[in-house]
Coordinates of C-alpha atoms and ligand atoms in Angstrom, one line a residue:
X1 CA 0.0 0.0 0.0
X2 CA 1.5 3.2 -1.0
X3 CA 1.8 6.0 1.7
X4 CA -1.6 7.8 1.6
X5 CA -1.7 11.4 2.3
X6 CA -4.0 11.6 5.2
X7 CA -4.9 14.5 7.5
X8 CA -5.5 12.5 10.2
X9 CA -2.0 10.6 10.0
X10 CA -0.1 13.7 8.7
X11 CA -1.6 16.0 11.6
X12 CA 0.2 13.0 14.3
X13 CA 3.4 13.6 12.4
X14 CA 3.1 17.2 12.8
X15 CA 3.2 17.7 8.9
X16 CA 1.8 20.4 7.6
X17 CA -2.2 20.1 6.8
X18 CA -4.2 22.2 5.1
X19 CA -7.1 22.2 7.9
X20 CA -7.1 20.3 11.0
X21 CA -8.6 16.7 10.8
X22 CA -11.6 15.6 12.9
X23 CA -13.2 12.5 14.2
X24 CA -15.2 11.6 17.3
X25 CA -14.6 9.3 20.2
X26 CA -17.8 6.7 20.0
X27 CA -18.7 8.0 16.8
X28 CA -20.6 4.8 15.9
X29 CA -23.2 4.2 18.1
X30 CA -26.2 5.3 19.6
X31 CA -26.8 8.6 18.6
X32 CA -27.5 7.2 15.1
X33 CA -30.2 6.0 14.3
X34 CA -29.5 3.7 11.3
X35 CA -26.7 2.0 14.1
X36 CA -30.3 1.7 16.5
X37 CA -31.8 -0.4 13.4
X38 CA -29.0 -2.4 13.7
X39 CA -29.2 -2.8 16.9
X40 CA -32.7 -3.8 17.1
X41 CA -32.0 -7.0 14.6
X42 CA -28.7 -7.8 16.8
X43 CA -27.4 -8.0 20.4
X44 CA -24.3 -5.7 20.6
X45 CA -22.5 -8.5 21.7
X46 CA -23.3 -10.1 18.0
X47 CA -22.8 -6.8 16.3
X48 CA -18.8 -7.1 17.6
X49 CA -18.8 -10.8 16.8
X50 CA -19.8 -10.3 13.4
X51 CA -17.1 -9.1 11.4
X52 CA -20.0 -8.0 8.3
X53 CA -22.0 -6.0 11.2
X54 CA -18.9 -4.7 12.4
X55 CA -18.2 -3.5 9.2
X56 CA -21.7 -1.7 8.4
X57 CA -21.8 0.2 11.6
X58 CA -17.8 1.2 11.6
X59 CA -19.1 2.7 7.9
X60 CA -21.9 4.7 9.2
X61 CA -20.6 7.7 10.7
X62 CA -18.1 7.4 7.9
X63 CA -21.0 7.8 5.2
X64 CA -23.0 10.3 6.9
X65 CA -20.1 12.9 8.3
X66 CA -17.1 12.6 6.4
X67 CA -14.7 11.8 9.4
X68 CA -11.2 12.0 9.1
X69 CA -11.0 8.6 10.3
X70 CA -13.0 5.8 10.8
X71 CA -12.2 3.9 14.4
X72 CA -13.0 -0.2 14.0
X73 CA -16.4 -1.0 15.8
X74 CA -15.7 -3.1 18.7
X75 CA -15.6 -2.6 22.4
X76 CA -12.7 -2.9 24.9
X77 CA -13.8 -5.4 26.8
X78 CA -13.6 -8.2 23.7
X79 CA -10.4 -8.9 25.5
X80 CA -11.7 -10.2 29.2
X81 CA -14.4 -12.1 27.1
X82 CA -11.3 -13.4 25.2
X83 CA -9.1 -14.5 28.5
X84 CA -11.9 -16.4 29.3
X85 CA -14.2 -14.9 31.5
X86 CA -17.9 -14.5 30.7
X87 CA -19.1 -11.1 29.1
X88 CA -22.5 -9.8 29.0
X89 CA -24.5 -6.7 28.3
X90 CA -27.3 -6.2 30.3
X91 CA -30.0 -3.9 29.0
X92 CA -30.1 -0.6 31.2
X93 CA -27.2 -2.0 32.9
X94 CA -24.3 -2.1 30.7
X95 CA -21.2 -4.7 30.7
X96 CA -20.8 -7.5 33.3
X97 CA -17.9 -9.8 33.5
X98 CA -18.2 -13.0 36.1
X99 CA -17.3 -14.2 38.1
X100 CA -15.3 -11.1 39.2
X101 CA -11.3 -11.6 39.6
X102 CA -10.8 -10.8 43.1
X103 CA -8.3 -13.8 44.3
X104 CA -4.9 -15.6 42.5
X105 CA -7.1 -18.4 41.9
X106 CA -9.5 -16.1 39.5
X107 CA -6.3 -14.7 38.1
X108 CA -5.1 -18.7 37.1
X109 CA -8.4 -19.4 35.6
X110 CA -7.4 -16.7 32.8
X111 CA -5.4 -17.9 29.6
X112 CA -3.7 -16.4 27.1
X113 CA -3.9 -19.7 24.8
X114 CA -5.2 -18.7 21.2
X115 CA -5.7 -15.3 22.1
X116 CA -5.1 -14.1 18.4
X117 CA -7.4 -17.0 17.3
X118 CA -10.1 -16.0 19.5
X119 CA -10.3 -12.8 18.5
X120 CA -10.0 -13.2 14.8
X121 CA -13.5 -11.6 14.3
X122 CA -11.6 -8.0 15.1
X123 CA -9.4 -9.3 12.9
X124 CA -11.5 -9.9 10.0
X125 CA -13.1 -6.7 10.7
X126 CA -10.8 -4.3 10.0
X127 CA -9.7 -6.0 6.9
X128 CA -13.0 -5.7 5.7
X129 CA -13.1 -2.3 6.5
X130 CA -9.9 -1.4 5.3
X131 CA -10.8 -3.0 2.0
X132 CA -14.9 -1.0 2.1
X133 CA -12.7 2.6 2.6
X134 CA -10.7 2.0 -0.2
X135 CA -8.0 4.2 0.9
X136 CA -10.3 7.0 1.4
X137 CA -10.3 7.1 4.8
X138 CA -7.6 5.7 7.7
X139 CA -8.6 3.1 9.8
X140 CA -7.7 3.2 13.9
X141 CA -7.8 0.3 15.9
X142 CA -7.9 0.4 19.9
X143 CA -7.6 -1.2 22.9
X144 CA -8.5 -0.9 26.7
X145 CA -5.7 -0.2 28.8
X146 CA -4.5 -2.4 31.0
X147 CA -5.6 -0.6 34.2
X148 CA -8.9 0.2 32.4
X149 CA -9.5 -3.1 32.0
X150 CA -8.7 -4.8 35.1
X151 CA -11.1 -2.4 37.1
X152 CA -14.2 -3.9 34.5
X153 CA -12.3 -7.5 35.2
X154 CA -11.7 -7.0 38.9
X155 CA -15.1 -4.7 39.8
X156 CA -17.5 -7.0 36.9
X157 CA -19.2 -4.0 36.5
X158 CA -19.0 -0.3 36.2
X159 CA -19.0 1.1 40.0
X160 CA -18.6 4.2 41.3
X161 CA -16.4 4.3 43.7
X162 CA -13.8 1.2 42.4
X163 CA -14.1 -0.5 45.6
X164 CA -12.6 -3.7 44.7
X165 CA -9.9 -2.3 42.3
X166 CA -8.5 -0.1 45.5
X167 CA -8.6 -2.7 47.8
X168 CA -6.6 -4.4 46.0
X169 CA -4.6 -1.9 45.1
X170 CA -3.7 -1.4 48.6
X171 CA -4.1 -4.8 50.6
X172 CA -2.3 -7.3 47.7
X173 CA -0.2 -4.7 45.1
X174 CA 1.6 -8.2 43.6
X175 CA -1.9 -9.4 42.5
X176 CA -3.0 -6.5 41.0
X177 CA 0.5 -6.3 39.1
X178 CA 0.4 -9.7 37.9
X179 CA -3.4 -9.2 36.6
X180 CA -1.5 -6.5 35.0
X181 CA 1.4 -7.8 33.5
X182 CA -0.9 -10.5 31.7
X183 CA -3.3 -7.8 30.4
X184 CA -0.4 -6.1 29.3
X185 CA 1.1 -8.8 27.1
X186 CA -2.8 -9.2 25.8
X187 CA -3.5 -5.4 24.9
X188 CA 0.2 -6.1 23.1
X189 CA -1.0 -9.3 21.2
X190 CA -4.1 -8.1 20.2
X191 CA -3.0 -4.8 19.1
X192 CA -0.2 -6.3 16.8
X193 CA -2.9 -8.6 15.2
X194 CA -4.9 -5.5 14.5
X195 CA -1.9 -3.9 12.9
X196 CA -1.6 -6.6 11.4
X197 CA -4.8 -6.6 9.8
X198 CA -4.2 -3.3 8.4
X199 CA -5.1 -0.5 11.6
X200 CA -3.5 2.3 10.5
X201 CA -3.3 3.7 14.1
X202 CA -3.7 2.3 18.0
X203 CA -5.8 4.2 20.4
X204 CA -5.3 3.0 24.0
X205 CA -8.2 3.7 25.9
X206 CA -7.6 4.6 29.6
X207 CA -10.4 5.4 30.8
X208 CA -10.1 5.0 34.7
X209 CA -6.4 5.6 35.0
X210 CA -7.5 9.0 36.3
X211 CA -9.0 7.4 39.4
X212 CA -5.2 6.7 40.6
X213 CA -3.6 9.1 43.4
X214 CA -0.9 11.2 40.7
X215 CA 2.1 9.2 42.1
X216 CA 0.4 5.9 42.2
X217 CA -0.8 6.6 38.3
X218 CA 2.6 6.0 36.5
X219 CA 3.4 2.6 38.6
X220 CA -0.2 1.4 38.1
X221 CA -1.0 2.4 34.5
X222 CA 1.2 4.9 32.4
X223 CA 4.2 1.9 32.9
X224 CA 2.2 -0.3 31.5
X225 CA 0.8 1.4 28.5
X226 CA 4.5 2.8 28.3
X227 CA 5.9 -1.1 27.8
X228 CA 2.6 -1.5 25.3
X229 CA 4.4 1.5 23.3
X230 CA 7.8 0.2 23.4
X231 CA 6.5 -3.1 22.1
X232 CA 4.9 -2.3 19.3
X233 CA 7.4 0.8 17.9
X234 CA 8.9 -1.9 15.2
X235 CA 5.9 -1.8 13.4
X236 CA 6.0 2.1 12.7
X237 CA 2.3 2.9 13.3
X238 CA 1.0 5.6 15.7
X239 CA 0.3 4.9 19.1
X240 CA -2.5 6.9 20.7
X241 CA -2.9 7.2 24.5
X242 CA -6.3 8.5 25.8
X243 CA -6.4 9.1 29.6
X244 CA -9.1 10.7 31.5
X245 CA -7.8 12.5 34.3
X246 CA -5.7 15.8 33.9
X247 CA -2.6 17.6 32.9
X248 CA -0.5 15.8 35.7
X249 CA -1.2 12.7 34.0
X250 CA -0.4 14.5 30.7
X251 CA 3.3 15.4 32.2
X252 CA 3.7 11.7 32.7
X253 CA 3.2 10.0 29.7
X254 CA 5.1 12.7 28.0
X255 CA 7.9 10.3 27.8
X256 CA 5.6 7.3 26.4
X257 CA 6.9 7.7 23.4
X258 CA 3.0 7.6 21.9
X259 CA 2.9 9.9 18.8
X260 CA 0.3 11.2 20.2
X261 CA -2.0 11.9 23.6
X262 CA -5.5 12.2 23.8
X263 CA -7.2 15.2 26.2
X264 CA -9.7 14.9 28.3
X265 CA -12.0 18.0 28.0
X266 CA -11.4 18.9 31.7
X267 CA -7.6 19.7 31.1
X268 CA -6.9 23.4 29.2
X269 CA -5.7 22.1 26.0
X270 CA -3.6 25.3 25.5
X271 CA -1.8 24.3 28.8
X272 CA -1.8 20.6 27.3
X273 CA -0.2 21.9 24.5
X274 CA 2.9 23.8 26.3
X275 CA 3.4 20.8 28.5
X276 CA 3.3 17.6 26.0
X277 CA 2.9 19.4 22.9
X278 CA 6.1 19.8 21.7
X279 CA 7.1 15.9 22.1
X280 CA 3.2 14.5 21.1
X281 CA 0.6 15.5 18.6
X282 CA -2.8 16.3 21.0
X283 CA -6.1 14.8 20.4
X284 CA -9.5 16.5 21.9
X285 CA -11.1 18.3 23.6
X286 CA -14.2 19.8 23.0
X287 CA -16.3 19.0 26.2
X288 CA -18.8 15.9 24.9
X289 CA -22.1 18.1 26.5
X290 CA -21.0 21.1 24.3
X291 CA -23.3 19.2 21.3
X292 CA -26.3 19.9 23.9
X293 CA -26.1 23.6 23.5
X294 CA -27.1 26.1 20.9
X295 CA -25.2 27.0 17.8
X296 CA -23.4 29.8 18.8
X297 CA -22.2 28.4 21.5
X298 CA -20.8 25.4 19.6
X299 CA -19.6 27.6 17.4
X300 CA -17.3 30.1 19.8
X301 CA -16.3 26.3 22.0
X302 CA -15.0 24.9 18.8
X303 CA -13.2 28.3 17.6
X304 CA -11.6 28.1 21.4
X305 CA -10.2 24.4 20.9
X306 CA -8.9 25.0 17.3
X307 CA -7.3 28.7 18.3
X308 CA -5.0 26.3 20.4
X309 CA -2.9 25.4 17.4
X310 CA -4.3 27.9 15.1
X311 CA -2.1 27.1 11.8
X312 CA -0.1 25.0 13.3
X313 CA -0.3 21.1 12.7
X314 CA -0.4 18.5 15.4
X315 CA -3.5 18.7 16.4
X316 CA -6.9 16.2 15.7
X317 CA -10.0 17.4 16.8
X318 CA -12.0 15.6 18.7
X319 CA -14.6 15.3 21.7
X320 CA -12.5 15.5 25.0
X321 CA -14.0 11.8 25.8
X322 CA -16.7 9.7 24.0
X323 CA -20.4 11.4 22.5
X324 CA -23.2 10.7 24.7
X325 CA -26.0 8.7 22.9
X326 CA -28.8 11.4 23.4
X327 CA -26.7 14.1 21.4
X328 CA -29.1 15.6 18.1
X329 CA -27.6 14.1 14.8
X330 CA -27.5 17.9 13.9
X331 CA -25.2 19.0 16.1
X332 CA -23.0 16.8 15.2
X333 CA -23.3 17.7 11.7
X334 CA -23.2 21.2 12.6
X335 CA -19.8 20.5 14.6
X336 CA -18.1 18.8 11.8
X337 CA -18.7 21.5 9.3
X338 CA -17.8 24.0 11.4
X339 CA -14.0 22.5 12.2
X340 CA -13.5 21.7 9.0
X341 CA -14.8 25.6 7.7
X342 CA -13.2 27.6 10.5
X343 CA -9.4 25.0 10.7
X344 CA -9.6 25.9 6.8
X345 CA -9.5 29.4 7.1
X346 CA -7.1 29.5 10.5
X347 CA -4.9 27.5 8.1
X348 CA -4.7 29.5 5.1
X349 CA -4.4 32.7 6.4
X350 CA -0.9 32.6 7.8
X351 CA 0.2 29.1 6.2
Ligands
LIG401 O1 -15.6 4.9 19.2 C1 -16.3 4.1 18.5 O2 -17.2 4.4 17.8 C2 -15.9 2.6 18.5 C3 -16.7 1.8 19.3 C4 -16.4 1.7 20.8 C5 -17.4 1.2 21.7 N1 -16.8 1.1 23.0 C6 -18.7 0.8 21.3 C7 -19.8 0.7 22.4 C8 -15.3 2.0 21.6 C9 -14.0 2.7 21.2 C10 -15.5 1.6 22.9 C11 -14.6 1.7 24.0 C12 -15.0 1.5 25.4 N2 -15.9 0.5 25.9 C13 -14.5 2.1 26.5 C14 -13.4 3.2 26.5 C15 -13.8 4.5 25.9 C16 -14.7 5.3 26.8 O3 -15.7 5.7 26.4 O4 -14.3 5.5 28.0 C17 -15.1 1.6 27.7 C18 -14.9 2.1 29.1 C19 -16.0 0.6 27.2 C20 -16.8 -0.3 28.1 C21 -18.3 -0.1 27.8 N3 -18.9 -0.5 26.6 C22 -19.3 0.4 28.6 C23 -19.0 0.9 30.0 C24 -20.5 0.3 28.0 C25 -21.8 0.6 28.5 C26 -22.0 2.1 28.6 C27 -22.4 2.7 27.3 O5 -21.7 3.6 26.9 O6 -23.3 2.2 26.8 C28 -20.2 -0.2 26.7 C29 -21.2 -0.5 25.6 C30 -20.9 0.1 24.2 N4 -19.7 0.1 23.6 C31 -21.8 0.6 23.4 C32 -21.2 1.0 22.2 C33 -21.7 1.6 20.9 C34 -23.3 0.7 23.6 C35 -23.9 -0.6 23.4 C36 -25.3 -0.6 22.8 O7 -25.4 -0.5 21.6 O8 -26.3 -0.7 23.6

């Protein structure tokens, strides 16, 4: 495949671009109602499994926005399911793993045997997806982190408060390290096989990191995603790192080597910028509620995020975590003209 000249992967490299490139964190899913159609034939369980509905729904925001780049439809916690223990989606009540790993002996019952082979669906996916865009369009492929995923693993459900996860954290530190070291050498496996495959970037999703005390954050999760980095740099594809949680977790993954960091829409990006900036493209970080409001105001929050860079590449816009499923279509048609009218004009007038 001859090297394509995309915004998205040319904005990572900090080449120049002649407007900044956009796409959306969750941008396939509920908010869309031809993905709801989908959904009402299919369990979403079946829609991940199913490398043909995989495909149609990855394609659907594609279609209907012009994205910068499509992300592979899947979910992050394909990998638990994978390692063997049992996933479900409850209706209302979202993922459950069982039964929950809080002992060695749930940590032993976990194998990494055929991991690749197991999730051959992603697999297939994303070369049927890369094959459908046609070169039109990059493809990313992701992962959970492993911290991320060991509080789904470890708490079997979304909580509040990540009880079990602390507790463990704090009463057993060597169990929760090995849980981690194996999900590490998963999120590795799984994300070469997507590269593989034909991702043309990784987005490491780290959701919870955030929940760490700062100096507990890199030992617990930034090393990890740090050796995930390091692992896969012979295969010269970007890494993206997405944490949820603030500049101080910024400042330490600024030595991850990622090409380049996602930001949460908490953290100023401008601040962002003149702390990581200058060794990482940035990703974000228009707040996901902003798509609520009225026009104007979407207008002036977008005109805020993109001033950050102004002409300057190394930037891809994007929500500062995922779209919420309530959000009107128009909005979100209204926010992807609008970046790609107003990072034209920031772009020409002093490039
Ligand atoms: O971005 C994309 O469009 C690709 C698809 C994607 C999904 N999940 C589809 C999904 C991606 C990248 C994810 C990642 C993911 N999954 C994360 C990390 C990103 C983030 O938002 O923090 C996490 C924590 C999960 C785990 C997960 N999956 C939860 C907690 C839930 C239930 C809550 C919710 O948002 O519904 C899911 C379900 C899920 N994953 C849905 C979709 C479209 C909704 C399922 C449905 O159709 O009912």
């Amino acid at each position: 495949m001859p090297d394509q000249n995309f915004l998205y992967l040319n904005a990572i490299q900090k080449k120049p671009v002649e407007r900044t490139p956009i796409w959306i964190m969750r941008q396939a899913g509920r908010y869309l109602p031809e993905y709801l159609k989908v959904r009402d034939k299919y369990d979403f369980i079946t829609v991940c499994k199913t490398p043909e509905l995989a495909t149609e729904v990855t394609l659907q925001p594609i279609r209907r926005f012009g994205f910068d780049a499509a992300i592979l439809f899947s979910d992050i916690l394909v990998i638990p399911d994978a390692l063997g223990q049992k996933l479900e989606f409850l209706k209302d009540h979202g993922p459950k793993l069982s039964p929950q790993i809080l002992q060695d002996k749930d940590i032993t019952t976990l194998s990494l045997n055929g991991l690749e082979e197991k999730l051959s669906y992603v697999a297939n996916a994303i070369k049927m997806v890369r094959s459908e865009l046609d070169g039109k369009t990059p493809l990313i492929g992701f992962s959970g982190s492993p911290f991320t995923l060991a509080t789904y693993m470890i708490e079997g459900k979304p909580t509040r408060n990540f009880k079990h996860i602390k507790q463990m954290l704090y009463s057993n530190p060597e169990r929760l390290t090995k849980l981690l070291e194996m999900l590490t050498t998963a999120v590795t496996r799984y994300l070469k096989m997507q590269i593989e495959a034909g991702a043309q970037a990784v987005q490491v999703f780290d959701t919870w990191g955030g929940i760490l005390p700062t100096h507990l954050y890199g030992l617990f999760s930034a090393h990890f995603m740090k050796q995930i980095v390091k692992d896969l740099k012979p295969y010269n594809v970007p890494v993206v790192l997405f944490s949820k949680g603030g500049i101080d977790l910024l400042g330490q993954l600024a030595n991850s080597g990622a090409a380049m960091l996602g930001v949460d829409w908490m953290t100023d990006l401008a601040e962002a910028r003149q702390k990581v900036g200058h060794v990482s493209a940035l990703q974000g970080n228009l707040d996901p509620t902003v798509l609520y409001g009225k026009k104007e105001i979407i207008r002036q929050e977008i005109t805020k995020v993109l001033n950050v860079f102004g002409a300057d590449s190394g930037h891809v816009f994007n929500l500062g975590h995922g779209i919420l499923p309530d959000i009107p279509i128009e909005n979100v048609e209204f926010l992807v003209e609008e970046v790609k009218n107003q990072s034209i004009k920031l772009h020409s007038k002093i490039g």
